[in-house]
Amino acid sequence: MTTTDGTPGWFPCGPPRPAPGVRLFCLPYAGGGASAYRDWPEVFGPEIDVVPLQPPGRGERRDQPPHRDMAELVSDAAEALVPWLDGAPYALFGHSMGALVAYELACHLRERGTAAPEQLIVSSHRAPQARWPGYTDDAVSEEQAEEMLRLFAAPSPQTPRPVGPVRPLLLSDLTLCARYRHRARDPLAMPLTALGGADDPLVPPATLAAWRVHTTGPFHRRLLPGGHFPLRDRRVTVRDLLRPARPGPHADRPPGEPRPATAAGRARGPHRHHAARGTRAAEEHDRAGGEG
């Protein structure tokens, strides 16, 4: 989707659908773009409109300079989203750098007085108040980028390894993260879920609990098999978090306690439960005030 002046815009897959059950706005990782989510719609079904966002500097917007300042990136993204926050429920999802952007976007929209997301789902990123190891300056060197790539590179052919023209974008995105400073503010008031890989060297599982302080609503921490990637394996987990879009009376149930059957759940049969078992190795449920 292009802007009114003909330049590529934030919605490379087309504008959001009118009146969906819920819209899921997805933000990419450092060095990545909207194409990371190209196969997500196939597992979500028609009731969830997956809307990948394309920041400048990637994909169709490769000729536009990428942002190196978080506030500017978030303000730009908000301007694109606000016209589509038309009363339909929506959620924000971000992976790695995208998780930090999604959090800041949720805070920015609240400050604008815009309708809040139904859920915030962050994947493979430390909590905003925690500095990444090695980020001691306001820029990232080639050596630091190489170290990040080494840590990204799990023994899997599905792990993206930025090369060639993507490397300048990666450096720009990592510089944005290095310059980022968390600004203390009131916690959000929506359900927040932090996803992480059980073997992620960049975001050890124990660090995910620090996201708890950023919401007064229910907080969940879920561990999935593998490391920092592949992102594709998180699709079913995110889908199940959004069904139903609004948390029901059992959303805050203790770990291991089954959700009572509903008419919709009985109609779907055992398939959903089988999928959920196959997409995560462990699940931990935390409440905002402490361990559940």
PDB file of C-alpha atoms in Angstrom:
ATOM      1  CA  MET A   1       0.000   0.000   0.000  1.00  0.00           C
ATOM      2  CA  THR A   2       1.448   3.376  -1.014  1.00  0.00           C
ATOM      3  CA  THR A   3       0.931   6.748   0.615  1.00  0.00           C
ATOM      4  CA  THR A   4      -0.972   9.614  -0.988  1.00  0.00           C
ATOM      5  CA  ASP A   5       2.246  10.914  -2.574  1.00  0.00           C
ATOM      6  CA  GLY A   6       2.910   7.548  -4.220  1.00  0.00           C
ATOM      7  CA  THR A   7       5.700   6.357  -1.901  1.00  0.00           C
ATOM      8  CA  PRO A   8       5.515   2.903  -0.291  1.00  0.00           C
ATOM      9  CA  GLY A   9       3.883   2.972   3.129  1.00  0.00           C
ATOM     10  CA  TRP A  10       3.449   0.962   6.306  1.00  0.00           C
ATOM     11  CA  PHE A  11       1.044  -1.675   4.918  1.00  0.00           C
ATOM     12  CA  PRO A  12       2.831  -3.616   2.156  1.00  0.00           C
ATOM     13  CA  CYS A  13       0.196  -6.366   2.229  1.00  0.00           C
ATOM     14  CA  GLY A  14      -2.642  -3.904   1.739  1.00  0.00           C
ATOM     15  CA  PRO A  15      -4.758  -1.966   4.229  1.00  0.00           C
ATOM     16  CA  PRO A  16      -6.330  -3.685   7.239  1.00  0.00           C
ATOM     17  CA  ARG A  17      -9.631  -5.449   6.563  1.00  0.00           C
ATOM     18  CA  PRO A  18     -12.810  -3.690   7.717  1.00  0.00           C
ATOM     19  CA  ALA A  19     -14.565  -5.079  10.803  1.00  0.00           C
ATOM     20  CA  PRO A  20     -12.390  -8.107  11.661  1.00  0.00           C
ATOM     21  CA  GLY A  21     -12.750 -10.055  14.900  1.00  0.00           C
ATOM     22  CA  VAL A  22      -9.377  -8.614  15.916  1.00  0.00           C
ATOM     23  CA  ARG A  23      -6.492  -6.941  14.109  1.00  0.00           C
ATOM     24  CA  LEU A  24      -2.966  -8.062  14.892  1.00  0.00           C
ATOM     25  CA  PHE A  25      -0.365  -5.418  14.025  1.00  0.00           C
ATOM     26  CA  CYS A  26       3.076  -7.067  13.741  1.00  0.00           C
ATOM     27  CA  LEU A  27       6.444  -5.317  14.045  1.00  0.00           C
ATOM     28  CA  PRO A  28       9.668  -6.854  12.701  1.00  0.00           C
ATOM     29  CA  TYR A  29      13.013  -7.671  14.290  1.00  0.00           C
ATOM     30  CA  ALA A  30      16.251  -5.747  13.661  1.00  0.00           C
ATOM     31  CA  GLY A  31      17.268  -6.069  10.031  1.00  0.00           C
ATOM     32  CA  GLY A  32      13.906  -7.630   9.136  1.00  0.00           C
ATOM     33  CA  GLY A  33      10.701  -6.450   7.548  1.00  0.00           C
ATOM     34  CA  ALA A  34       7.046  -7.239   7.023  1.00  0.00           C
ATOM     35  CA  SER A  35       7.975 -10.307   4.954  1.00  0.00           C
ATOM     36  CA  ALA A  36       8.797 -12.088   8.236  1.00  0.00           C
ATOM     37  CA  TYR A  37       5.019 -12.390   8.718  1.00  0.00           C
ATOM     38  CA  ARG A  38       4.026 -13.308   5.153  1.00  0.00           C
ATOM     39  CA  ASP A  39       2.913 -16.837   6.081  1.00  0.00           C
ATOM     40  CA  TRP A  40       1.181 -15.953   9.352  1.00  0.00           C
ATOM     41  CA  PRO A  41      -2.333 -15.385   7.946  1.00  0.00           C
ATOM     42  CA  GLU A  42      -2.600 -19.031   6.872  1.00  0.00           C
ATOM     43  CA  VAL A  43      -2.847 -20.218  10.497  1.00  0.00           C
ATOM     44  CA  PHE A  44      -4.994 -17.408  11.924  1.00  0.00           C
ATOM     45  CA  GLY A  45      -8.215 -17.753   9.992  1.00  0.00           C
ATOM     46  CA  PRO A  46     -10.596 -15.009   8.874  1.00  0.00           C
ATOM     47  CA  GLU A  47     -11.472 -13.753  12.356  1.00  0.00           C
ATOM     48  CA  ILE A  48      -7.933 -12.420  12.944  1.00  0.00           C
ATOM     49  CA  ASP A  49      -6.549  -9.900  10.459  1.00  0.00           C
ATOM     50  CA  VAL A  50      -2.737 -10.154  10.493  1.00  0.00           C
ATOM     51  CA  VAL A  51      -1.338  -6.747   9.518  1.00  0.00           C
ATOM     52  CA  PRO A  52       2.473  -6.684   9.123  1.00  0.00           C
ATOM     53  CA  LEU A  53       3.980  -3.221   9.433  1.00  0.00           C
ATOM     54  CA  GLN A  54       6.862  -2.102   7.211  1.00  0.00           C
ATOM     55  CA  PRO A  55       9.118   0.535   8.783  1.00  0.00           C
ATOM     56  CA  PRO A  56      11.311   2.599   6.446  1.00  0.00           C
ATOM     57  CA  GLY A  57      14.536   1.097   5.108  1.00  0.00           C
ATOM     58  CA  ARG A  58      13.273  -2.393   4.224  1.00  0.00           C
ATOM     59  CA  GLY A  59      11.234  -4.155   1.568  1.00  0.00           C
ATOM     60  CA  GLU A  60       9.353  -1.753  -0.661  1.00  0.00           C
ATOM     61  CA  ARG A  61      10.668   1.088   1.512  1.00  0.00           C
ATOM     62  CA  ARG A  62      14.332   0.181   1.110  1.00  0.00           C
ATOM     63  CA  ASP A  63      15.079   3.562  -0.500  1.00  0.00           C
ATOM     64  CA  GLN A  64      13.716   5.443   2.509  1.00  0.00           C
ATOM     65  CA  PRO A  65      16.218   6.063   5.337  1.00  0.00           C
ATOM     66  CA  PRO A  66      15.507   3.909   8.398  1.00  0.00           C
ATOM     67  CA  HIS A  67      14.809   5.525  11.740  1.00  0.00           C
ATOM     68  CA  ARG A  68      17.616   5.702  14.259  1.00  0.00           C
ATOM     69  CA  ASP A  69      15.499   7.229  17.006  1.00  0.00           C
ATOM     70  CA  MET A  70      12.804   5.248  18.802  1.00  0.00           C
ATOM     71  CA  ALA A  71      10.501   8.221  19.439  1.00  0.00           C
ATOM     72  CA  GLU A  72      10.488   9.133  15.738  1.00  0.00           C
ATOM     73  CA  LEU A  73       9.846   5.537  14.668  1.00  0.00           C
ATOM     74  CA  VAL A  74       6.965   5.146  17.128  1.00  0.00           C
ATOM     75  CA  SER A  75       5.389   8.482  16.195  1.00  0.00           C
ATOM     76  CA  ASP A  76       5.582   7.567  12.500  1.00  0.00           C
ATOM     77  CA  ALA A  77       4.004   4.154  13.143  1.00  0.00           C
ATOM     78  CA  ALA A  78       1.233   5.677  15.260  1.00  0.00           C
ATOM     79  CA  GLU A  79       0.268   8.073  12.493  1.00  0.00           C
ATOM     80  CA  ALA A  80      -0.186   5.102  10.165  1.00  0.00           C
ATOM     81  CA  LEU A  81      -2.178   3.063  12.698  1.00  0.00           C
ATOM     82  CA  VAL A  82      -4.549   5.650  14.151  1.00  0.00           C
ATOM     83  CA  PRO A  83      -6.904   5.775  11.131  1.00  0.00           C
ATOM     84  CA  TRP A  84      -7.397   2.013  11.534  1.00  0.00           C
ATOM     85  CA  LEU A  85      -8.138   2.100  15.253  1.00  0.00           C
ATOM     86  CA  ASP A  86     -11.804   2.433  14.405  1.00  0.00           C
ATOM     87  CA  GLY A  87     -13.363   0.457  17.237  1.00  0.00           C
ATOM     88  CA  ALA A  88     -12.320  -3.006  16.073  1.00  0.00           C
ATOM     89  CA  PRO A  89     -10.322  -4.847  18.750  1.00  0.00           C
ATOM     90  CA  TYR A  90      -6.606  -4.923  18.028  1.00  0.00           C
ATOM     91  CA  ALA A  91      -3.396  -6.329  19.468  1.00  0.00           C
ATOM     92  CA  LEU A  92       0.279  -5.491  19.055  1.00  0.00           C
ATOM     93  CA  PHE A  93       2.980  -8.088  18.482  1.00  0.00           C
ATOM     94  CA  GLY A  94       6.702  -7.546  18.060  1.00  0.00           C
ATOM     95  CA  HIS A  95       9.684  -9.855  17.869  1.00  0.00           C
ATOM     96  CA  SER A  96      13.130  -8.877  19.185  1.00  0.00           C
ATOM     97  CA  MET A  97      13.540  -5.156  18.367  1.00  0.00           C
ATOM     98  CA  GLY A  98       9.886  -5.198  17.282  1.00  0.00           C
ATOM     99  CA  ALA A  99       8.880  -6.103  20.851  1.00  0.00           C
ATOM    100  CA  LEU A 100      10.456  -2.915  22.158  1.00  0.00           C
ATOM    101  CA  VAL A 101       8.780  -0.900  19.396  1.00  0.00           C
ATOM    102  CA  ALA A 102       5.400  -2.524  20.157  1.00  0.00           C
ATOM    103  CA  TYR A 103       5.711  -1.622  23.845  1.00  0.00           C
ATOM    104  CA  GLU A 104       6.646   1.984  23.104  1.00  0.00           C
ATOM    105  CA  LEU A 105       3.836   2.174  20.540  1.00  0.00           C
ATOM    106  CA  ALA A 106       1.297   1.031  23.144  1.00  0.00           C
ATOM    107  CA  CYS A 107       2.549   3.726  25.537  1.00  0.00           C
ATOM    108  CA  HIS A 108       2.500   6.376  22.819  1.00  0.00           C
ATOM    109  CA  LEU A 109      -1.067   5.549  21.784  1.00  0.00           C
ATOM    110  CA  ARG A 110      -2.173   5.794  25.421  1.00  0.00           C
ATOM    111  CA  GLU A 111      -0.564   9.233  25.707  1.00  0.00           C
ATOM    112  CA  ARG A 112      -2.490  10.307  22.599  1.00  0.00           C
ATOM    113  CA  GLY A 113      -5.737   9.158  24.179  1.00  0.00           C
ATOM    114  CA  THR A 114      -6.216   6.523  21.475  1.00  0.00           C
ATOM    115  CA  ALA A 115      -8.054   3.251  22.059  1.00  0.00           C
ATOM    116  CA  ALA A 116      -5.737   0.779  23.777  1.00  0.00           C
ATOM    117  CA  PRO A 117      -4.837  -2.610  22.331  1.00  0.00           C
ATOM    118  CA  GLU A 118      -6.619  -5.665  23.683  1.00  0.00           C
ATOM    119  CA  GLN A 119      -3.247  -7.342  24.206  1.00  0.00           C
ATOM    120  CA  LEU A 120       0.458  -6.636  23.966  1.00  0.00           C
ATOM    121  CA  ILE A 121       2.555  -9.655  22.981  1.00  0.00           C
ATOM    122  CA  VAL A 122       6.337  -9.258  23.095  1.00  0.00           C
ATOM    123  CA  SER A 123       8.724 -11.905  21.807  1.00  0.00           C
ATOM    124  CA  SER A 124      12.443 -12.440  22.467  1.00  0.00           C
ATOM    125  CA  HIS A 125      13.372  -9.107  23.992  1.00  0.00           C
ATOM    126  CA  ARG A 126      14.434  -8.067  27.451  1.00  0.00           C
ATOM    127  CA  ALA A 127      12.164  -5.708  29.376  1.00  0.00           C
ATOM    128  CA  PRO A 128      12.525  -2.024  28.396  1.00  0.00           C
ATOM    129  CA  GLN A 129      14.320  -1.044  31.599  1.00  0.00           C
ATOM    130  CA  ALA A 130      17.070  -3.629  31.003  1.00  0.00           C
ATOM    131  CA  ARG A 131      20.014  -2.610  28.832  1.00  0.00           C
ATOM    132  CA  TRP A 132      21.271  -5.205  26.371  1.00  0.00           C
ATOM    133  CA  PRO A 133      24.760  -6.523  27.167  1.00  0.00           C
ATOM    134  CA  GLY A 134      27.367  -4.698  25.101  1.00  0.00           C
ATOM    135  CA  TYR A 135      25.188  -1.641  24.439  1.00  0.00           C
ATOM    136  CA  THR A 136      27.392   0.857  26.224  1.00  0.00           C
ATOM    137  CA  ASP A 137      27.415   3.569  23.553  1.00  0.00           C
ATOM    138  CA  ASP A 138      24.879   5.272  21.322  1.00  0.00           C
ATOM    139  CA  ALA A 139      26.118   3.425  18.237  1.00  0.00           C
ATOM    140  CA  VAL A 140      26.914  -0.160  17.286  1.00  0.00           C
ATOM    141  CA  SER A 141      30.176  -1.128  15.655  1.00  0.00           C
ATOM    142  CA  GLU A 142      30.669  -3.772  12.969  1.00  0.00           C
ATOM    143  CA  GLU A 143      32.310  -5.950  15.635  1.00  0.00           C
ATOM    144  CA  GLN A 144      29.270  -5.682  17.915  1.00  0.00           C
ATOM    145  CA  ALA A 145      26.966  -6.473  14.987  1.00  0.00           C
ATOM    146  CA  GLU A 146      29.042  -9.559  14.195  1.00  0.00           C
ATOM    147  CA  GLU A 147      28.744 -10.688  17.800  1.00  0.00           C
ATOM    148  CA  MET A 148      24.984 -10.224  17.654  1.00  0.00           C
ATOM    149  CA  LEU A 149      24.869 -12.283  14.469  1.00  0.00           C
ATOM    150  CA  ARG A 150      26.919 -15.009  16.118  1.00  0.00           C
ATOM    151  CA  LEU A 151      24.461 -15.159  19.001  1.00  0.00           C
ATOM    152  CA  PHE A 152      21.483 -15.104  16.624  1.00  0.00           C
ATOM    153  CA  ALA A 153      22.885 -18.041  14.694  1.00  0.00           C
ATOM    154  CA  ALA A 154      21.383 -21.101  16.326  1.00  0.00           C
ATOM    155  CA  PRO A 155      22.217 -24.395  14.565  1.00  0.00           C
ATOM    156  CA  SER A 156      19.170 -24.097  12.341  1.00  0.00           C
ATOM    157  CA  PRO A 157      18.924 -23.334   8.608  1.00  0.00           C
ATOM    158  CA  GLN A 158      15.791 -21.273   9.383  1.00  0.00           C
ATOM    159  CA  THR A 159      17.761 -18.660  11.316  1.00  0.00           C
ATOM    160  CA  PRO A 160      17.956 -15.451   9.243  1.00  0.00           C
ATOM    161  CA  ARG A 161      21.524 -14.209   8.803  1.00  0.00           C
ATOM    162  CA  PRO A 162      21.613 -10.683   7.369  1.00  0.00           C
ATOM    163  CA  VAL A 163      24.079 -10.314   4.526  1.00  0.00           C
ATOM    164  CA  GLY A 164      24.846  -7.862   1.721  1.00  0.00           C
ATOM    165  CA  PRO A 165      22.416  -4.911   1.527  1.00  0.00           C
ATOM    166  CA  VAL A 166      20.648  -5.937   4.730  1.00  0.00           C
ATOM    167  CA  ARG A 167      23.727  -5.360   6.881  1.00  0.00           C
ATOM    168  CA  PRO A 168      23.475  -1.525   6.849  1.00  0.00           C
ATOM    169  CA  LEU A 169      19.843  -1.850   7.936  1.00  0.00           C
ATOM    170  CA  LEU A 170      20.844  -4.193  10.745  1.00  0.00           C
ATOM    171  CA  LEU A 171      23.475  -1.709  11.936  1.00  0.00           C
ATOM    172  CA  SER A 172      20.906   1.093  11.808  1.00  0.00           C
ATOM    173  CA  ASP A 173      18.340  -0.917  13.782  1.00  0.00           C
ATOM    174  CA  LEU A 174      20.901  -1.978  16.380  1.00  0.00           C
ATOM    175  CA  THR A 175      21.972   1.653  16.715  1.00  0.00           C
ATOM    176  CA  LEU A 176      18.339   2.585  17.389  1.00  0.00           C
ATOM    177  CA  CYS A 177      18.274  -0.017  20.163  1.00  0.00           C
ATOM    178  CA  ALA A 178      21.592   1.202  21.574  1.00  0.00           C
ATOM    179  CA  ARG A 179      20.296   4.774  21.753  1.00  0.00           C
ATOM    180  CA  TYR A 180      17.041   3.759  23.382  1.00  0.00           C
ATOM    181  CA  ARG A 181      16.539   4.822  26.991  1.00  0.00           C
ATOM    182  CA  HIS A 182      13.495   3.639  28.878  1.00  0.00           C
ATOM    183  CA  ARG A 183      11.335   6.433  30.280  1.00  0.00           C
ATOM    184  CA  ALA A 184       9.579   5.546  33.527  1.00  0.00           C
ATOM    185  CA  ARG A 185       5.801   5.901  33.316  1.00  0.00           C
ATOM    186  CA  ASP A 186       2.658   4.273  34.652  1.00  0.00           C
ATOM    187  CA  PRO A 187       2.216   0.634  33.646  1.00  0.00           C
ATOM    188  CA  LEU A 188      -0.151  -0.307  30.869  1.00  0.00           C
ATOM    189  CA  ALA A 189      -3.531  -1.809  31.713  1.00  0.00           C
ATOM    190  CA  MET A 190      -3.901  -4.654  29.192  1.00  0.00           C
ATOM    191  CA  PRO A 191      -2.887  -8.317  29.222  1.00  0.00           C
ATOM    192  CA  LEU A 192       0.809  -8.630  28.430  1.00  0.00           C
ATOM    193  CA  THR A 193       2.485 -11.840  27.301  1.00  0.00           C
ATOM    194  CA  ALA A 194       6.257 -12.268  27.010  1.00  0.00           C
ATOM    195  CA  LEU A 195       7.382 -15.099  24.732  1.00  0.00           C
ATOM    196  CA  GLY A 196      10.904 -16.461  24.679  1.00  0.00           C
ATOM    197  CA  GLY A 197      13.044 -19.315  23.462  1.00  0.00           C
ATOM    198  CA  ALA A 198      14.116 -21.796  26.108  1.00  0.00           C
ATOM    199  CA  ASP A 199      17.676 -21.718  24.692  1.00  0.00           C
ATOM    200  CA  ASP A 200      17.895 -18.063  23.659  1.00  0.00           C
ATOM    201  CA  PRO A 201      21.420 -16.752  24.432  1.00  0.00           C
ATOM    202  CA  LEU A 202      20.359 -13.139  23.898  1.00  0.00           C
ATOM    203  CA  VAL A 203      17.253 -13.197  26.083  1.00  0.00           C
ATOM    204  CA  PRO A 204      17.634 -15.848  28.797  1.00  0.00           C
ATOM    205  CA  PRO A 205      14.239 -17.112  30.012  1.00  0.00           C
ATOM    206  CA  ALA A 206      14.709 -15.644  33.484  1.00  0.00           C
ATOM    207  CA  THR A 207      14.891 -12.112  32.040  1.00  0.00           C
ATOM    208  CA  LEU A 208      11.352 -12.263  30.660  1.00  0.00           C
ATOM    209  CA  ALA A 209       9.809 -11.933  34.131  1.00  0.00           C
ATOM    210  CA  ALA A 210      10.953  -8.296  34.258  1.00  0.00           C
ATOM    211  CA  TRP A 211       8.168  -7.421  31.781  1.00  0.00           C
ATOM    212  CA  ARG A 212       5.674  -8.006  34.616  1.00  0.00           C
ATOM    213  CA  VAL A 213       5.986  -4.477  35.980  1.00  0.00           C
ATOM    214  CA  HIS A 214       4.737  -2.964  32.725  1.00  0.00           C
ATOM    215  CA  THR A 215       1.098  -3.914  33.135  1.00  0.00           C
ATOM    216  CA  THR A 216      -1.550  -3.866  35.825  1.00  0.00           C
ATOM    217  CA  GLY A 217      -3.408  -6.533  33.856  1.00  0.00           C
ATOM    218  CA  PRO A 218      -2.675 -10.247  33.595  1.00  0.00           C
ATOM    219  CA  PHE A 219       0.933 -11.133  32.791  1.00  0.00           C
ATOM    220  CA  HIS A 220       2.003 -14.356  31.115  1.00  0.00           C
ATOM    221  CA  ARG A 221       5.454 -15.726  30.394  1.00  0.00           C
ATOM    222  CA  ARG A 222       5.698 -18.541  27.873  1.00  0.00           C
ATOM    223  CA  LEU A 223       8.788 -20.482  26.884  1.00  0.00           C
ATOM    224  CA  LEU A 224       9.000 -22.134  23.490  1.00  0.00           C
ATOM    225  CA  PRO A 225      11.543 -24.598  22.087  1.00  0.00           C
ATOM    226  CA  GLY A 226      14.686 -23.197  20.483  1.00  0.00           C
ATOM    227  CA  GLY A 227      16.623 -19.953  20.598  1.00  0.00           C
ATOM    228  CA  HIS A 228      16.039 -16.423  19.331  1.00  0.00           C
ATOM    229  CA  PHE A 229      14.563 -17.678  16.062  1.00  0.00           C
ATOM    230  CA  PRO A 230      12.755 -19.026  14.076  1.00  0.00           C
ATOM    231  CA  LEU A 231       9.872 -16.582  14.355  1.00  0.00           C
ATOM    232  CA  ARG A 232       7.599 -18.809  12.250  1.00  0.00           C
ATOM    233  CA  ASP A 233       7.265 -21.271  15.128  1.00  0.00           C
ATOM    234  CA  ARG A 234       5.448 -18.672  17.241  1.00  0.00           C
ATOM    235  CA  ARG A 235       2.438 -18.293  14.973  1.00  0.00           C
ATOM    236  CA  VAL A 236       0.158 -20.841  16.631  1.00  0.00           C
ATOM    237  CA  THR A 237       1.045 -19.626  20.132  1.00  0.00           C
ATOM    238  CA  VAL A 238       0.121 -16.045  19.199  1.00  0.00           C
ATOM    239  CA  ARG A 239      -3.069 -17.208  17.506  1.00  0.00           C
ATOM    240  CA  ASP A 240      -4.180 -19.070  20.619  1.00  0.00           C
ATOM    241  CA  LEU A 241      -3.516 -15.989  22.757  1.00  0.00           C
ATOM    242  CA  LEU A 242      -5.936 -14.033  20.575  1.00  0.00           C
ATOM    243  CA  ARG A 243      -8.791 -16.578  20.714  1.00  0.00           C
ATOM    244  CA  PRO A 244     -10.938 -15.078  22.071  1.00  0.00           C
ATOM    245  CA  ALA A 245      -9.671 -11.548  21.430  1.00  0.00           C
ATOM    246  CA  ARG A 246     -10.880 -10.344  24.807  1.00  0.00           C
ATOM    247  CA  PRO A 247      -9.685 -12.180  27.915  1.00  0.00           C
ATOM    248  CA  GLY A 248     -12.468 -14.254  29.407  1.00  0.00           C
ATOM    249  CA  PRO A 249     -13.158 -14.960  33.078  1.00  0.00           C
ATOM    250  CA  HIS A 250     -10.629 -17.805  33.024  1.00  0.00           C
ATOM    251  CA  ALA A 251      -7.728 -15.882  31.449  1.00  0.00           C
ATOM    252  CA  ASP A 252      -6.036 -15.585  34.838  1.00  0.00           C
ATOM    253  CA  ARG A 253      -6.382 -19.253  35.808  1.00  0.00           C
ATOM    254  CA  PRO A 254      -3.474 -20.971  37.609  1.00  0.00           C
ATOM    255  CA  PRO A 255      -0.997 -22.951  35.480  1.00  0.00           C
ATOM    256  CA  GLY A 256      -2.166 -26.442  34.635  1.00  0.00           C
ATOM    257  CA  GLU A 257      -5.831 -25.754  35.343  1.00  0.00           C
ATOM    258  CA  PRO A 258      -7.879 -26.554  32.214  1.00  0.00           C
ATOM    259  CA  ARG A 259     -10.062 -23.898  30.642  1.00  0.00           C
ATOM    260  CA  PRO A 260     -13.729 -24.906  30.979  1.00  0.00           C
ATOM    261  CA  ALA A 261     -15.209 -26.031  27.681  1.00  0.00           C
ATOM    262  CA  THR A 262     -17.220 -23.525  25.681  1.00  0.00           C
ATOM    263  CA  ALA A 263     -19.501 -24.051  22.729  1.00  0.00           C
ATOM    264  CA  ALA A 264     -16.835 -22.612  20.419  1.00  0.00           C
ATOM    265  CA  GLY A 265     -14.142 -24.778  22.013  1.00  0.00           C
ATOM    266  CA  ARG A 266     -16.231 -27.941  21.675  1.00  0.00           C
ATOM    267  CA  ALA A 267     -16.900 -27.125  18.051  1.00  0.00           C
ATOM    268  CA  ARG A 268     -13.188 -26.864  17.363  1.00  0.00           C
ATOM    269  CA  GLY A 269     -12.568 -30.203  19.019  1.00  0.00           C
ATOM    270  CA  PRO A 270      -9.108 -31.413  20.115  1.00  0.00           C
ATOM    271  CA  HIS A 271      -7.147 -29.842  17.242  1.00  0.00           C
ATOM    272  CA  ARG A 272      -6.396 -26.606  19.085  1.00  0.00           C
ATOM    273  CA  HIS A 273      -5.111 -28.430  22.164  1.00  0.00           C
ATOM    274  CA  HIS A 274      -2.908 -30.634  20.026  1.00  0.00           C
ATOM    275  CA  ALA A 275      -1.452 -27.572  18.289  1.00  0.00           C
ATOM    276  CA  ALA A 276      -0.795 -25.838  21.595  1.00  0.00           C
ATOM    277  CA  ARG A 277       1.073 -28.882  22.943  1.00  0.00           C
ATOM    278  CA  GLY A 278       3.228 -28.955  19.848  1.00  0.00           C
ATOM    279  CA  THR A 279       4.301 -25.305  19.953  1.00  0.00           C
ATOM    280  CA  ARG A 280       5.641 -24.825  23.431  1.00  0.00           C
ATOM    281  CA  ALA A 281       7.907 -26.765  25.737  1.00  0.00           C
ATOM    282  CA  ALA A 282       6.896 -24.896  28.860  1.00  0.00           C
ATOM    283  CA  GLU A 283       4.357 -22.320  29.982  1.00  0.00           C
ATOM    284  CA  GLU A 284       4.546 -20.173  33.069  1.00  0.00           C
ATOM    285  CA  HIS A 285       1.721 -17.910  34.135  1.00  0.00           C
ATOM    286  CA  ASP A 286       2.545 -14.914  36.296  1.00  0.00           C
ATOM    287  CA  ARG A 287       0.288 -12.301  37.772  1.00  0.00           C
ATOM    288  CA  ALA A 288       1.240  -8.660  37.823  1.00  0.00           C
ATOM    289  CA  GLY A 289       1.825  -8.812  41.559  1.00  0.00           C
ATOM    290  CA  GLY A 290       3.971 -11.943  41.694  1.00  0.00           C
ATOM    291  CA  GLU A 291       4.177 -15.597  40.785  1.00  0.00           C
ATOM    292  CA  GLY A 292       0.823 -17.196  40.088  1.00  0.00           C
TER     293      GLY A 292
END
